[in-house]
């Protein structure tokens, strides 16, 4: 039997369900998804776990506030988290919920192992408890939590203790033997000094909380949420039967720096007590800050991912988060920097290079990859730079610190992207200097023209493969445009060789990868959508509210359909319709269905958005006369102001829009429709 693929297991934190994801959470998940894609391209059999942390007082209170049972509350919130990750194209393999039965069994089993091995004993505890961080904190009654600054509560309860103190020495020995266990160095030092300062036993059950996993035979004890939550990493890959699945121990637990202690001290101690293997590495990244403070729901300074994805696309968010922040350190978020990066690196950088190269291949070589070959003297230096650089970046055997592979192996995402972008600007400079458009004018330079465009296309193929883990969507488009048919996610990133691009391959039409966007407009649209999102009712209360107002459709209990009421001519007269002429038309980045039009209605030029982008080419609409409702109140569609409505018929089951028009007669612009 040939040996199987090596296995790789990585995890995101499992997120609390009493809130919805912001881009801080998105950051952790996107980082994991990038590692996951990269490792797959390195030939690993990868499992990535994410999920939701659903127990505890906080949920108990939020559910009460929403007047729903806890189980319903968490089910709806977990569905929201999962839906968002799906929408962002995050390829989690396991989505674990701490209310899953298999998880409860694993927690109970782990507790039993610890208890059977003599590391659990009963006791009482009184202390200040932070319900937001789910941890006892070392402050006096009336004082706030030193970590999050919110009020603490005095709690006295019977509970079971875990003998954490017994693990001070074993943990220090472990850290010494595995110097890479905690990353980065600064976090390792923080954990070392915490453990060296002495460890106190830890209360791992609660009697003051009802919403939790019961401790078998010890009711009303339920498990402390961190004992419960950390175990999710194990329940996702087989729980007590972890050996069968073969993914435990985890290769990396990726977490935010504020939860390093739970992962690097408590979790390994629980596992040691139970006699289980320890994860190989805990990687604590920094925070996304907004106005210099940690982005968090309690501070009210959060930015949601959806508006960004709708306006700029998912890859833009992924690129920005991984390029702008040095992994491990804190990074500031700003819309301004996001759009600047988008325009400079994606639209003008990668997008422009791809479109230049492919358009010239389309024009000069009938959309077929031209032949490469030994370059002529005139482009030799440049050619060697581009080829050499591409090969260096993709170097797999003993990758050097500045190669993309080494940087991705070491989670240096920003540096890896920087490397790829120096190749992009190198190819840009190569084209500017070789001027293929001028070579095309000279019949004797056909060979050189062919080589120059081959080299540019081949470099783009390297870029598509190397950048794929970070930019999965746009690199897939580029890959297809280059005429490649193997699934990009399965291409071996460490098998790239210059010259594999086959001459004669048919390329597809050069569709813009990243349309340029005007900064102020993009920011306004994202901020408007963000405000709209914040106004949305909580998903737990929303469906009930909807049900109360929206009539049911279909099904036995559906309300009888009421015939539409007739209106009088005076009602119809309220609608002012005029003939308009389309002056400009353009697509809206992030809104697949909408076109932004300017329309002359006789008295003025109006901006109107129309949901026709999937059926009408913008260029072909210019000059066309259409029927326009001109007295509709302005509204924003995907953050773009629309001042009127273009009339179209909805044809067929999919409601394909067909614009109403005036083909037979030359009607005057502004004429009223009656
Ligand atoms: N439920 C616990 C984790 C249990 S893991 C066994 C928890 N949940 S959380 O919803 O608060 O998510 C915390 C994680 O979200 C952080 O560790 C980090 O990965 C991510 N982030 C939340 N806010 C963040 C920023 N502002 N910046 C970067 N990451 C952030 O803690």
XYZ file of C-alpha atoms and ligand atoms in Angstrom, residues 13-16 22 24-25 27-28 53 226 229-230 233 255-256 258-259 263 285-288 294-295, ligand 1:
56
model
C -11.254 29.441 18.259
C -14.892 28.451 18.576
C -16.840 31.684 18.732
C -19.369 32.851 21.307
C -17.108 41.069 12.977
C -11.810 40.459 14.057
C -13.364 36.988 14.099
C -9.511 37.561 10.503
C -8.831 34.391 12.542
C -19.129 28.125 21.917
C -13.540 26.763 29.080
C -15.003 24.811 24.860
C -11.374 23.702 24.626
C -10.960 20.688 19.330
C -6.169 31.991 18.558
C -6.293 35.672 19.409
C -6.307 37.359 24.721
C -7.038 33.654 25.046
C -4.819 27.398 25.299
C -2.208 36.466 16.583
C -2.701 40.130 17.383
C -5.869 42.188 17.337
C -7.521 44.218 14.686
C -9.513 46.327 20.057
C -12.455 45.875 17.780
N -15.319 31.197 22.838
C -14.030 31.704 23.121
C -12.971 30.850 22.466
C -13.004 29.400 22.837
S -11.846 28.484 21.960
C -11.868 27.020 22.669
C -13.919 33.120 22.582
N -14.785 33.464 21.657
S -14.888 34.879 20.916
O -16.096 34.862 20.138
O -14.745 35.936 21.846
O -13.739 34.878 19.873
C -12.494 35.241 20.233
C -11.564 35.127 19.040
O -12.040 35.911 17.944
C -10.216 35.695 19.365
O -9.399 34.799 20.031
C -9.717 36.024 17.990
O -9.316 34.839 17.378
C -10.973 36.557 17.328
N -11.122 37.992 17.564
C -12.145 38.640 18.182
N -11.911 39.989 18.137
C -10.763 40.215 17.484
C -10.079 41.362 17.068
N -10.492 42.586 17.323
N -8.962 41.173 16.339
C -8.498 39.931 15.984
N -9.118 38.837 16.380
C -10.210 38.932 17.166
O -13.023 33.825 23.030
